[in-house]
mmCIF file with all atom_site columns, C-alpha atoms in Angstrom:
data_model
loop_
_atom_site.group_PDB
_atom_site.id
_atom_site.type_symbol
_atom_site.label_atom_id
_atom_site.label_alt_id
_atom_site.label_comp_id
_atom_site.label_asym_id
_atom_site.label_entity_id
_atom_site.label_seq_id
_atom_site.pdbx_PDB_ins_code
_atom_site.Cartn_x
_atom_site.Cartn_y
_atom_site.Cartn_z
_atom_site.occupancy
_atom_site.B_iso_or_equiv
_atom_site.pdbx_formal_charge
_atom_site.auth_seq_id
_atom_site.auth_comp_id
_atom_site.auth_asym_id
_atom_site.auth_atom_id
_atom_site.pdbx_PDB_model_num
ATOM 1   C CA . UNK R 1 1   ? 7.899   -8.203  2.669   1.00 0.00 ? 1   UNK R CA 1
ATOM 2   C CA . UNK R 1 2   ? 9.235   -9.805  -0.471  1.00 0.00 ? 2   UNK R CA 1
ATOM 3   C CA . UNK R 1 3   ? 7.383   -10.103 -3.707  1.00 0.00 ? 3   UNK R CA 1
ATOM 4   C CA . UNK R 1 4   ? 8.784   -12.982 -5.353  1.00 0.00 ? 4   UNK R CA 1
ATOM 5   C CA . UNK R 1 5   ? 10.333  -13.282 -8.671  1.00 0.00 ? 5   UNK R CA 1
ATOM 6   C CA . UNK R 1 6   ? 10.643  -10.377 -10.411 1.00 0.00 ? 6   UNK R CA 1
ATOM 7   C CA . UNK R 1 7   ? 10.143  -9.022  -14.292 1.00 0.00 ? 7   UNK R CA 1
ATOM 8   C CA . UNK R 1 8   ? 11.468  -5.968  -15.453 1.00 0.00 ? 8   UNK R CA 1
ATOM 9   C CA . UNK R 1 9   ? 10.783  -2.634  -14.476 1.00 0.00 ? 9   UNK R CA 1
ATOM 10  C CA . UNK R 1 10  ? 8.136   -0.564  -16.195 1.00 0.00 ? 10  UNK R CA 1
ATOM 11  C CA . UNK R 1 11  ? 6.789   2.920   -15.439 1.00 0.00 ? 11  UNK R CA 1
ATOM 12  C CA . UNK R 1 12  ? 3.462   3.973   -15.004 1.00 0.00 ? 12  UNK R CA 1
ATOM 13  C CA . UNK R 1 13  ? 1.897   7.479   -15.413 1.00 0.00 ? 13  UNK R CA 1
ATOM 14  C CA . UNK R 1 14  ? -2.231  7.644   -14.536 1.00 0.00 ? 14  UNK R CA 1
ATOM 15  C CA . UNK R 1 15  ? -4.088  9.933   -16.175 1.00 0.00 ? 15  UNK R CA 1
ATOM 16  C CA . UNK R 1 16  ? -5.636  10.198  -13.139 1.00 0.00 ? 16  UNK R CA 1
ATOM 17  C CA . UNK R 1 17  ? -3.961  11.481  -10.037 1.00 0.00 ? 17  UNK R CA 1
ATOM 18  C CA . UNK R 1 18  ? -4.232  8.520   -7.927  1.00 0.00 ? 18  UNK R CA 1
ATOM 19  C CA . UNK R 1 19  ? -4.086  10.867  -5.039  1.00 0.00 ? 19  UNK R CA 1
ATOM 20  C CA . UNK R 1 20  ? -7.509  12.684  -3.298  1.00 0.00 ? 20  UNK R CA 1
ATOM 21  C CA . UNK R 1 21  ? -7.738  16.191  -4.250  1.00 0.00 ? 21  UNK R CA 1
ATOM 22  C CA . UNK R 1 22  ? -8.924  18.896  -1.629  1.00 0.00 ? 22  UNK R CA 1
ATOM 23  C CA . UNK R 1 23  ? -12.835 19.638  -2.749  1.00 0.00 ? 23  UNK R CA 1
ATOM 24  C CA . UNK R 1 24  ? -13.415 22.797  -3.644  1.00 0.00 ? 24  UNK R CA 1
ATOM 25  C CA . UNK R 1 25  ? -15.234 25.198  -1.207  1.00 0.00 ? 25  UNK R CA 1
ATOM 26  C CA . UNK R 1 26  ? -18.856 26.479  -2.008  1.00 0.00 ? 26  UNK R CA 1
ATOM 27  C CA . UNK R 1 27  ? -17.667 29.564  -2.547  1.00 0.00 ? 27  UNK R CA 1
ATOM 28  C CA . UNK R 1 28  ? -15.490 28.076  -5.018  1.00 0.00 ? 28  UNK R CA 1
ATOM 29  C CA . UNK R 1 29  ? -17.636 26.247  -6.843  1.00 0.00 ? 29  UNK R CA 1
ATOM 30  C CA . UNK R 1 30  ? -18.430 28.485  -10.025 1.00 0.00 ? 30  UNK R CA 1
ATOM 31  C CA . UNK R 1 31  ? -22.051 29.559  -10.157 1.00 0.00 ? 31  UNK R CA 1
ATOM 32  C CA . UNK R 1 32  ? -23.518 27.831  -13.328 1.00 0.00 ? 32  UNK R CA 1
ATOM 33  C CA . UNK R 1 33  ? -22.375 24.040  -11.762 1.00 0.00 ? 33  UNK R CA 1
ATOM 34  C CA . UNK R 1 34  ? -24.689 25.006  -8.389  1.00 0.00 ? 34  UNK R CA 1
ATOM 35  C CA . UNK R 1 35  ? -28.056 23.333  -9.121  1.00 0.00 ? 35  UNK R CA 1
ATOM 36  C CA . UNK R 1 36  ? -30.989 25.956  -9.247  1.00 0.00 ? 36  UNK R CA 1
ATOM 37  C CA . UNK J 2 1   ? 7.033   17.285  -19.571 1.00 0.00 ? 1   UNK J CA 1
ATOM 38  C CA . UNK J 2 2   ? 8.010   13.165  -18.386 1.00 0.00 ? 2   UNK J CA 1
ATOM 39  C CA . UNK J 2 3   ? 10.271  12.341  -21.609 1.00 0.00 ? 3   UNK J CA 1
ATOM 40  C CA . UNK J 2 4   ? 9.602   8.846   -20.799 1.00 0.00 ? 4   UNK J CA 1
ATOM 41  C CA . UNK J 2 5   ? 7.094   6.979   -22.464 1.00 0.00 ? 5   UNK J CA 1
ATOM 42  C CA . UNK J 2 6   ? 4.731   5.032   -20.113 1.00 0.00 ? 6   UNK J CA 1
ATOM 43  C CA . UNK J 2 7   ? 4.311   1.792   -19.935 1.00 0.00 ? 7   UNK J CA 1
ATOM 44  C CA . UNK J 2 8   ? 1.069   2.007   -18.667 1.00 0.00 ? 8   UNK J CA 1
ATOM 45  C CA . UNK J 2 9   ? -1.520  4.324   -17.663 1.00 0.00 ? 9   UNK J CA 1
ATOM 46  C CA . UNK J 2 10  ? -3.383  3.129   -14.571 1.00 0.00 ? 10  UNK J CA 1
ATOM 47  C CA . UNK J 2 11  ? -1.746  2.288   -11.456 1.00 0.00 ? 11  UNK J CA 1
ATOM 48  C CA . UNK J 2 12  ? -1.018  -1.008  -9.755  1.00 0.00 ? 12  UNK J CA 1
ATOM 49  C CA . UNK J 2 13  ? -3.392  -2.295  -7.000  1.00 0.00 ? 13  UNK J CA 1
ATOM 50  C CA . UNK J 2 14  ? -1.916  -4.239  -4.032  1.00 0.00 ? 14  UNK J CA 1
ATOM 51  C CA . UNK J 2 15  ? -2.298  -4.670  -0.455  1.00 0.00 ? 15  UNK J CA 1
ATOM 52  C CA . UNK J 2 16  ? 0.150   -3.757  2.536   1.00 0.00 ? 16  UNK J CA 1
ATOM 53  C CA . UNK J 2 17  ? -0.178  -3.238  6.245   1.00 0.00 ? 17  UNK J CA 1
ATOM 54  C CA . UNK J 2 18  ? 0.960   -0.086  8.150   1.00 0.00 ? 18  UNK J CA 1
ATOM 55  C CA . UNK J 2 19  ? 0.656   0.688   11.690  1.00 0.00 ? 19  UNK J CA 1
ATOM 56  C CA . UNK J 2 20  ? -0.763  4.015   13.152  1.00 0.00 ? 20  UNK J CA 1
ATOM 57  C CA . UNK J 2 21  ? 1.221   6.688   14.218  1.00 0.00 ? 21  UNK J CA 1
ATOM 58  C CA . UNK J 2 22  ? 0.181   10.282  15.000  1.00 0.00 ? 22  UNK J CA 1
ATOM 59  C CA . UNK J 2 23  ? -3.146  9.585   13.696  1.00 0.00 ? 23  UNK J CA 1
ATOM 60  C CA . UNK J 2 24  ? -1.401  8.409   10.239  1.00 0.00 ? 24  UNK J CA 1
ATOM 61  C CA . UNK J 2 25  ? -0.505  5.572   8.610   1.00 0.00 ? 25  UNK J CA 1
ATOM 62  C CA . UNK J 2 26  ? 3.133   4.426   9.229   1.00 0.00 ? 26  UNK J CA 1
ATOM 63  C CA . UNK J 2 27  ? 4.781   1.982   7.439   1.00 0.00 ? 27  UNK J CA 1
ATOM 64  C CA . UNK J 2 28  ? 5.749   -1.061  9.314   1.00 0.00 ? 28  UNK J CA 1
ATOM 65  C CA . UNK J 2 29  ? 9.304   -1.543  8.435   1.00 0.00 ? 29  UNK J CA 1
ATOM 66  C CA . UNK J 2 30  ? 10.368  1.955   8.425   1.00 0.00 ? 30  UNK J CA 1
ATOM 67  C CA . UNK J 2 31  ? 9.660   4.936   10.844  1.00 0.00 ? 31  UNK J CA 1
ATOM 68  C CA . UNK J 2 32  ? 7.821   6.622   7.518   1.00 0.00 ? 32  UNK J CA 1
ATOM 69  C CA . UNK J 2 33  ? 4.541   8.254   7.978   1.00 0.00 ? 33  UNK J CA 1
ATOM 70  C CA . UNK J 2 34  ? 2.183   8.321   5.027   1.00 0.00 ? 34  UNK J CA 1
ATOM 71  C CA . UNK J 2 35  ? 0.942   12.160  4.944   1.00 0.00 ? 35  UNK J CA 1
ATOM 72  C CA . UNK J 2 36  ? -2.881  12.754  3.557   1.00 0.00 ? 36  UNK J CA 1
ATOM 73  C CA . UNK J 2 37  ? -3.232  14.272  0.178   1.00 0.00 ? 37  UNK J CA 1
ATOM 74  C CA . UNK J 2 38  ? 0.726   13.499  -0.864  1.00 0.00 ? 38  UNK J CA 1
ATOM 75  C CA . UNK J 2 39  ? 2.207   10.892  -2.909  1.00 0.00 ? 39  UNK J CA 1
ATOM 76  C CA . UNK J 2 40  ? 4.838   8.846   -0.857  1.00 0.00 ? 40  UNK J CA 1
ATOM 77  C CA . UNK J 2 41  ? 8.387   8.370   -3.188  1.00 0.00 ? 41  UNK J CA 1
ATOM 78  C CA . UNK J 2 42  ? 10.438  5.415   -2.609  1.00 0.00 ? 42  UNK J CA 1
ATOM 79  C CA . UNK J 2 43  ? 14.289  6.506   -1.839  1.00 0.00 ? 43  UNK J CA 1
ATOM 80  C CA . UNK J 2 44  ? 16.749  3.770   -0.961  1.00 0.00 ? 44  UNK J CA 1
ATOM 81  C CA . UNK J 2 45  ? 18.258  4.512   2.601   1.00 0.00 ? 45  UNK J CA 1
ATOM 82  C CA . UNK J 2 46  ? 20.055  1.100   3.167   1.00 0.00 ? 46  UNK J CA 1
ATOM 83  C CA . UNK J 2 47  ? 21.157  -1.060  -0.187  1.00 0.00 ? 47  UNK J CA 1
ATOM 84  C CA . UNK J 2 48  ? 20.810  -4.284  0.069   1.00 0.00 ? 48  UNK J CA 1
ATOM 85  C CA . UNK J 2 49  ? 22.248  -5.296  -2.599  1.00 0.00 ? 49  UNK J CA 1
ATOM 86  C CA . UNK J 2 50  ? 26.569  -5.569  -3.538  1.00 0.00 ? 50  UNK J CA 1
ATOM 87  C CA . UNK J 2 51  ? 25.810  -3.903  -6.613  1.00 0.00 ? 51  UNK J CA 1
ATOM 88  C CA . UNK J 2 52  ? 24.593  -0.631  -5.729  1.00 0.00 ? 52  UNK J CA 1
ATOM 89  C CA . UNK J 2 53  ? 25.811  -0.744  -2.299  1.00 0.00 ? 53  UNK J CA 1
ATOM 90  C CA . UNK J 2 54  ? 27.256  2.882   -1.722  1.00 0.00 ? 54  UNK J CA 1
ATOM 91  C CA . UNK J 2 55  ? 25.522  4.266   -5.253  1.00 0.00 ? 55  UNK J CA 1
ATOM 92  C CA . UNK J 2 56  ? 23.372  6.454   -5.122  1.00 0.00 ? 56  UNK J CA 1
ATOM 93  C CA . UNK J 2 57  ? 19.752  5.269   -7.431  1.00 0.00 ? 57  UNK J CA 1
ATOM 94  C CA . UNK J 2 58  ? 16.212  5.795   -8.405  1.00 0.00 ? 58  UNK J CA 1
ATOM 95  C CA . UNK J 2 59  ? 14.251  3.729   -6.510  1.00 0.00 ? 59  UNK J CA 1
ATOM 96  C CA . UNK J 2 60  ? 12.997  1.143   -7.311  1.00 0.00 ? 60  UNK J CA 1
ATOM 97  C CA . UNK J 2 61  ? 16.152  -0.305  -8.802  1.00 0.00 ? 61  UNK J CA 1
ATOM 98  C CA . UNK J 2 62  ? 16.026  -4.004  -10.335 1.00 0.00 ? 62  UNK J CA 1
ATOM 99  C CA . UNK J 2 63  ? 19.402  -4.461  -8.765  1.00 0.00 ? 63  UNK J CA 1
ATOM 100 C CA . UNK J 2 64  ? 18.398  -3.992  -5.249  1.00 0.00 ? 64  UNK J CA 1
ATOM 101 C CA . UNK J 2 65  ? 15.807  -4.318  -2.960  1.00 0.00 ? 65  UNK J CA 1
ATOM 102 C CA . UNK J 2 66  ? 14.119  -0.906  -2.350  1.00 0.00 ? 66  UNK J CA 1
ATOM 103 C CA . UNK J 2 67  ? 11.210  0.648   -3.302  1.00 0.00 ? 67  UNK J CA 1
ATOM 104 C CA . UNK J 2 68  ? 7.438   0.287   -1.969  1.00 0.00 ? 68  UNK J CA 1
ATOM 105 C CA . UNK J 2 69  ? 6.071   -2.892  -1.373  1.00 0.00 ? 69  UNK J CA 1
ATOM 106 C CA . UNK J 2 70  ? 2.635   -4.054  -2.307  1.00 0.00 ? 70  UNK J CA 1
ATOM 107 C CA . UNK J 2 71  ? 1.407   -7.678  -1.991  1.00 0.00 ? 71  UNK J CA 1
ATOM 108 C CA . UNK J 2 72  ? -1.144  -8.960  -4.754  1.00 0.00 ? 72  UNK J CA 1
ATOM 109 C CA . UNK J 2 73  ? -3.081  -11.005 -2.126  1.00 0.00 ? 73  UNK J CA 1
ATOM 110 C CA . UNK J 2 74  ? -4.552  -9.196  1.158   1.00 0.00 ? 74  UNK J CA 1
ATOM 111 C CA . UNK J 2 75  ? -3.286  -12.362 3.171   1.00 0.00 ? 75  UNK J CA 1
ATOM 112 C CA . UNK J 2 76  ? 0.119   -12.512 2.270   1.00 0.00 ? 76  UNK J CA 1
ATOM 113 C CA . UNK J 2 77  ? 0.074   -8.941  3.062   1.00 0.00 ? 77  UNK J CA 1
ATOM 114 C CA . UNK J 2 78  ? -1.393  -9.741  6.769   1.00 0.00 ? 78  UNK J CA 1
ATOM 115 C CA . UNK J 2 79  ? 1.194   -12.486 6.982   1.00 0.00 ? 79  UNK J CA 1
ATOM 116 C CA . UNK J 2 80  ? 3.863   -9.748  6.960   1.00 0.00 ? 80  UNK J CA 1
ATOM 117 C CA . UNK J 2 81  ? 2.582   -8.368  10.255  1.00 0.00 ? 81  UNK J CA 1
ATOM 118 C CA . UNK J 2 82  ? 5.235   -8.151  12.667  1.00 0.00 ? 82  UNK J CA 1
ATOM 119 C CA . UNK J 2 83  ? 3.186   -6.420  15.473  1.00 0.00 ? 83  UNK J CA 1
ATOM 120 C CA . UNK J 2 84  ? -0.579  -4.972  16.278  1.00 0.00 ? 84  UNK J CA 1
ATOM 121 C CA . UNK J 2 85  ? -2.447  -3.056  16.176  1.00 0.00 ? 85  UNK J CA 1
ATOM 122 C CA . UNK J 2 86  ? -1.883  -2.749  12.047  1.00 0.00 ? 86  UNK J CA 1
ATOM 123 C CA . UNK J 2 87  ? -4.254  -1.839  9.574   1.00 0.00 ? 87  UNK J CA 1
ATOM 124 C CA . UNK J 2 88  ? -4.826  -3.513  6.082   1.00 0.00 ? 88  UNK J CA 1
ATOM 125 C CA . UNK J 2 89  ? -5.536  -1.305  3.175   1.00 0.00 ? 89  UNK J CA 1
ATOM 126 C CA . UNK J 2 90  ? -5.252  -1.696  -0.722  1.00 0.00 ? 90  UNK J CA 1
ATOM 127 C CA . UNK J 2 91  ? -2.721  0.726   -2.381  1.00 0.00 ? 91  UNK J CA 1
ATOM 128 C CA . UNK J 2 92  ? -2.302  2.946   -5.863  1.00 0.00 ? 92  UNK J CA 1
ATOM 129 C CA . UNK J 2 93  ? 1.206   1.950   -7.032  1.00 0.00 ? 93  UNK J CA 1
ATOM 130 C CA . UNK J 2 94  ? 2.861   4.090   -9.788  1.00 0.00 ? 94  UNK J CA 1
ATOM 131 C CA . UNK J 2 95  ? 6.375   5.829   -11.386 1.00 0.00 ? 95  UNK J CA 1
ATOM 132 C CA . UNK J 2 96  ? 9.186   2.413   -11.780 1.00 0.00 ? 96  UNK J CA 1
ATOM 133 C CA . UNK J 2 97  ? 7.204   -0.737  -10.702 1.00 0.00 ? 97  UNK J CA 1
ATOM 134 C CA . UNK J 2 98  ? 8.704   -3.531  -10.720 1.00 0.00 ? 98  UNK J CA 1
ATOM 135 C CA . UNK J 2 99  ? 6.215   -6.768  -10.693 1.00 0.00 ? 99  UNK J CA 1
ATOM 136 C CA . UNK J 2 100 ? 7.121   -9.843  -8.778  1.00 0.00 ? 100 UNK J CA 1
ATOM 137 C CA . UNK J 2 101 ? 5.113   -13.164 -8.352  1.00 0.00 ? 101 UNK J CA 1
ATOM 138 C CA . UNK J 2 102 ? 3.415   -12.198 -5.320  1.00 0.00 ? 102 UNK J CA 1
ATOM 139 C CA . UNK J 2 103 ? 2.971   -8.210  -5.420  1.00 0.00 ? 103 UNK J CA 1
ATOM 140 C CA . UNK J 2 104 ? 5.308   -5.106  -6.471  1.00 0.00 ? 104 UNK J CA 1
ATOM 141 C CA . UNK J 2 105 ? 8.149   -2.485  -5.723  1.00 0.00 ? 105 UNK J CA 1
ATOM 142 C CA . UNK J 2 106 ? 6.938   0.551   -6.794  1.00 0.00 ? 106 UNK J CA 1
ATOM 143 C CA . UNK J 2 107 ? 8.380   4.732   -6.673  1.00 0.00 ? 107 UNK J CA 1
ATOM 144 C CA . UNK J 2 108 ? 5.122   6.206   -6.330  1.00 0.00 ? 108 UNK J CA 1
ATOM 145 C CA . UNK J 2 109 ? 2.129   5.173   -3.831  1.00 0.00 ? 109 UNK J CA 1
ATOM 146 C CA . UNK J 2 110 ? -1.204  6.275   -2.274  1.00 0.00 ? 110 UNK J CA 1
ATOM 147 C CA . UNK J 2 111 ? -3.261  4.868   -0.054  1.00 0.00 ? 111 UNK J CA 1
ATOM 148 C CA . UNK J 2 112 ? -6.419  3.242   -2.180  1.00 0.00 ? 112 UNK J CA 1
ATOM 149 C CA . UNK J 2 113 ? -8.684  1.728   0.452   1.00 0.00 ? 113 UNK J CA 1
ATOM 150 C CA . UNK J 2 114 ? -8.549  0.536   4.311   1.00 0.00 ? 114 UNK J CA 1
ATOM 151 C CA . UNK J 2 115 ? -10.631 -2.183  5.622   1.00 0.00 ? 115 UNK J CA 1
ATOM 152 C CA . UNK J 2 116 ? -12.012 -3.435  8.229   1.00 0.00 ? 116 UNK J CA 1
ATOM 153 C CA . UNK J 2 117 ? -11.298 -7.250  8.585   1.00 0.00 ? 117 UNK J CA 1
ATOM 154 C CA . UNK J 2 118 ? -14.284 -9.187  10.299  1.00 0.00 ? 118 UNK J CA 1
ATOM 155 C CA . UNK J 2 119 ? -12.440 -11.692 12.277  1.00 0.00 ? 119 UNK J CA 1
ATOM 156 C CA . UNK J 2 120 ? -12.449 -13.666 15.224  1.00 0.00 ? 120 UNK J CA 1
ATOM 157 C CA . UNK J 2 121 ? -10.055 -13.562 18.382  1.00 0.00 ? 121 UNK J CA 1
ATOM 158 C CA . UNK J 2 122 ? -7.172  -13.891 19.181  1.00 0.00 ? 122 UNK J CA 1
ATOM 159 C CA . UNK J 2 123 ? -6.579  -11.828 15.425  1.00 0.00 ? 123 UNK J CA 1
ATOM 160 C CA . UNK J 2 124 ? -9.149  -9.355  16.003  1.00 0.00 ? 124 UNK J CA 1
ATOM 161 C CA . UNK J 2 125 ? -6.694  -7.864  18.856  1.00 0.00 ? 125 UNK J CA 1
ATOM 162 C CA . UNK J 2 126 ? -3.728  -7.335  15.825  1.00 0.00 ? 126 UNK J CA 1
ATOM 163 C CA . UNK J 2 127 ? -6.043  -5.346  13.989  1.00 0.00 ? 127 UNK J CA 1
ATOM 164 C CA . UNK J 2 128 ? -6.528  -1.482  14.771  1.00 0.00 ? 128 UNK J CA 1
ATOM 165 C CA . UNK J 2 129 ? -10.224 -0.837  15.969  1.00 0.00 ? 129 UNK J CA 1
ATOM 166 C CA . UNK J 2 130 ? -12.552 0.047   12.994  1.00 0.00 ? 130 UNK J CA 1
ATOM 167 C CA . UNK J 2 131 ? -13.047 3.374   14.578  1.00 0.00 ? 131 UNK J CA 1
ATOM 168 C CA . UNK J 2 132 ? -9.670  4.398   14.048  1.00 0.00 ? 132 UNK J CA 1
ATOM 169 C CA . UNK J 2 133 ? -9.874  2.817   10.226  1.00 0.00 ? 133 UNK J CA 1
ATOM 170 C CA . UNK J 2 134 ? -12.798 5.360   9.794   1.00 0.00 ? 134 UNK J CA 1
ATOM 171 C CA . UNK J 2 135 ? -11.320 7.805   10.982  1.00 0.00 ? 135 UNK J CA 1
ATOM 172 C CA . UNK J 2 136 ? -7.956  7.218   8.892   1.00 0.00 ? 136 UNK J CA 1
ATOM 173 C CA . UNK J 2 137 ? -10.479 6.722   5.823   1.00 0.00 ? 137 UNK J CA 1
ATOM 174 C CA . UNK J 2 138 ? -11.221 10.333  6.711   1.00 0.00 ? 138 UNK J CA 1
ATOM 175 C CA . UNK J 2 139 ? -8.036  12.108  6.986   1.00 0.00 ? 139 UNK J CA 1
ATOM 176 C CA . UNK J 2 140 ? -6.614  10.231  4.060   1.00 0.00 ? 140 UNK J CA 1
ATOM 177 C CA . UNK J 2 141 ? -10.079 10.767  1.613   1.00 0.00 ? 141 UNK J CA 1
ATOM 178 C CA . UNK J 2 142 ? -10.389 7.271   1.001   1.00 0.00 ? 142 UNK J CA 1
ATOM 179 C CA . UNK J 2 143 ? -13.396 4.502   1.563   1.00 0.00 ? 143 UNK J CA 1
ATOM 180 C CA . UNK J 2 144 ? -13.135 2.116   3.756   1.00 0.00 ? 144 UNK J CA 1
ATOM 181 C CA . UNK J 2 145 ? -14.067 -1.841  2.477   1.00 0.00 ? 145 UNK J CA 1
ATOM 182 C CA . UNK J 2 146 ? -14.829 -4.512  4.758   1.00 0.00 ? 146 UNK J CA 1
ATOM 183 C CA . UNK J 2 147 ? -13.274 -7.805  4.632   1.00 0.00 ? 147 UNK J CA 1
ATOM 184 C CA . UNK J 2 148 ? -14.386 -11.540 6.301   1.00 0.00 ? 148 UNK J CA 1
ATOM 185 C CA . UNK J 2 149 ? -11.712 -13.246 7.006   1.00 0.00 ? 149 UNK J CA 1
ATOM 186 C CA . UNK J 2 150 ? -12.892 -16.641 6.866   1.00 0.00 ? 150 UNK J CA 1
ATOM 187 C CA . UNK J 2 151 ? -13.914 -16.229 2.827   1.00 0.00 ? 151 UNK J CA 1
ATOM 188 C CA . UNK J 2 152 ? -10.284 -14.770 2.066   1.00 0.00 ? 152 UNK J CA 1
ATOM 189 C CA . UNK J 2 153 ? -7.605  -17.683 0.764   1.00 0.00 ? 153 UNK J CA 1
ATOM 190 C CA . UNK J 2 154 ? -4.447  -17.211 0.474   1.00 0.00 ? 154 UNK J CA 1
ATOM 191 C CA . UNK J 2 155 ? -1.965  -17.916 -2.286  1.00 0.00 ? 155 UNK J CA 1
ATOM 192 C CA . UNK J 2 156 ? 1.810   -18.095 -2.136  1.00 0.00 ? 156 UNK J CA 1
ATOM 193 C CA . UNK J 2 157 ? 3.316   -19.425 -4.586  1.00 0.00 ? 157 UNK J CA 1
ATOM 194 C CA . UNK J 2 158 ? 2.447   -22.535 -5.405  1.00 0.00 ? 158 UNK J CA 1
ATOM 195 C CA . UNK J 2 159 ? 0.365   -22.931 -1.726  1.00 0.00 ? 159 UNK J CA 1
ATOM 196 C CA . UNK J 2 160 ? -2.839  -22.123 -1.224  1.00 0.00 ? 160 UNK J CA 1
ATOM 197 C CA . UNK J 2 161 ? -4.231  -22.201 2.439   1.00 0.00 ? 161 UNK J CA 1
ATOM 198 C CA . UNK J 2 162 ? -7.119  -20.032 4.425   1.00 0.00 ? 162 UNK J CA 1
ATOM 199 C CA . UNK J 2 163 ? -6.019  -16.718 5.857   1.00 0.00 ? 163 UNK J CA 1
ATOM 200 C CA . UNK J 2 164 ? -6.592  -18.427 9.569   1.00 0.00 ? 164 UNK J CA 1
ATOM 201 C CA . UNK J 2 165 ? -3.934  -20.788 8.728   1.00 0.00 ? 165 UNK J CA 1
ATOM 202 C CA . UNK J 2 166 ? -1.353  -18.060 7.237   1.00 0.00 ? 166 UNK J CA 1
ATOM 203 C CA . UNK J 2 167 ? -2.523  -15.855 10.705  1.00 0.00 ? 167 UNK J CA 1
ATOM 204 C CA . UNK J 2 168 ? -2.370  -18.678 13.106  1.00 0.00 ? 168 UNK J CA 1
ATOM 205 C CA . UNK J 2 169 ? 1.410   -19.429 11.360  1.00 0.00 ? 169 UNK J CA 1
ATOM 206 C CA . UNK J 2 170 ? 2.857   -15.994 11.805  1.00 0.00 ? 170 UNK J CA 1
ATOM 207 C CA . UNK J 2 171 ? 1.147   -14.176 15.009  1.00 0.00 ? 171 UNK J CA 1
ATOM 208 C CA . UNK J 2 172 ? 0.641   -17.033 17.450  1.00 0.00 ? 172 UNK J CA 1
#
């Protein structure tokens, strides 16, 4: 693959990790977030 | 701490093809599998460049041609397919990017989003069955988007033409 002309680098840090955490397990979950 | 300042603070969003391997993604041009749940780094194996030939460098380097590619448009992305079964997907790019006029070479990546191109033979048969999209959407906890192929135009450079055409150009 090419990607054409190029500009200069740059760097990028997300706030967000762009990658999928593991979800927590229910027993994991701390008791005040579980919906009575 | 990163003592570099970033340039920006969301990732890059671009398209690329990888083929299945091992019930992962693999990258096309390299025998690379894209693991679930972990960032894949760029590393330059094989410089391409006179350059940095034999130097060792962060990848991606402006002087050479490493680093992982991303396509701005989906077609020019499917244009790049070199064999089937592949699958399309939309990728996070992050770390060095570099931007070019038709996508980027990035350090950092993620799969963002597969999909599952509606499309008639004989290019439904280079695409991997949408089964085995859901169930990489799965392993890699991502959603899956569907595409129709006839609505999606292609630009390259200064040509524009329907994703048929680019398809018809490059896998017949």
């Amino acid at each position: 693959m090419e990607i054409g002309d190029e500009a200069e680098p740059y760097v990028i840090e997300p706030i967000e990790d762009p990658v999928p955490q593991e979800e927590p397990a229910p027993d994991e979950i701390e008791p005040e977030l579980v919906p009575a | 701490v990163s003592a570099v300042v970033p340039d920006k603070i969301s990732p890059e969003e671009g398209w690329r093809l990888w083929s299945v391997g091992a019930g992962l993604l693999r990258s096309l041009h390299k025998d690379e599998l894209w693991h679930p749940q972990v960032a894949v780094r760029a590393s330059c194996r094989e410089p391409r460049t006179r350059t940095l030939a034999d130097v060792p460098h962060a990848s991606p380097a402006a002087a050479c041609m490493c680093g992982i590619y991303a396509a701005a448009d989906p077609a020019v992305a499917l244009g790049h397919a070199i064999d089937g079964p592949v699958v399309l997907g939309r990728v996070a790019l992050w770390g060095t990017v570099i931007t070019g006029t038709d996508g980027w070479r990035a350090e950092l990546a993620y799969p963002k989003a597969l999909a599952i191109v509606t499309t008639p033979q004989p290019f439904a048969s280079k695409l991997a069955p949408a089964s085995v999209v859901r169930e990489l959407s799965v392993t890699y906890r991502i959603p899956v988007e569907e595409i129709e192929l006839p609505g999606v135009t292609s630009v390259h450079g200064d040509r524009a033409e329907p994703l048929s055409a680019v398809l018809r150009r490059v896998w017949m």
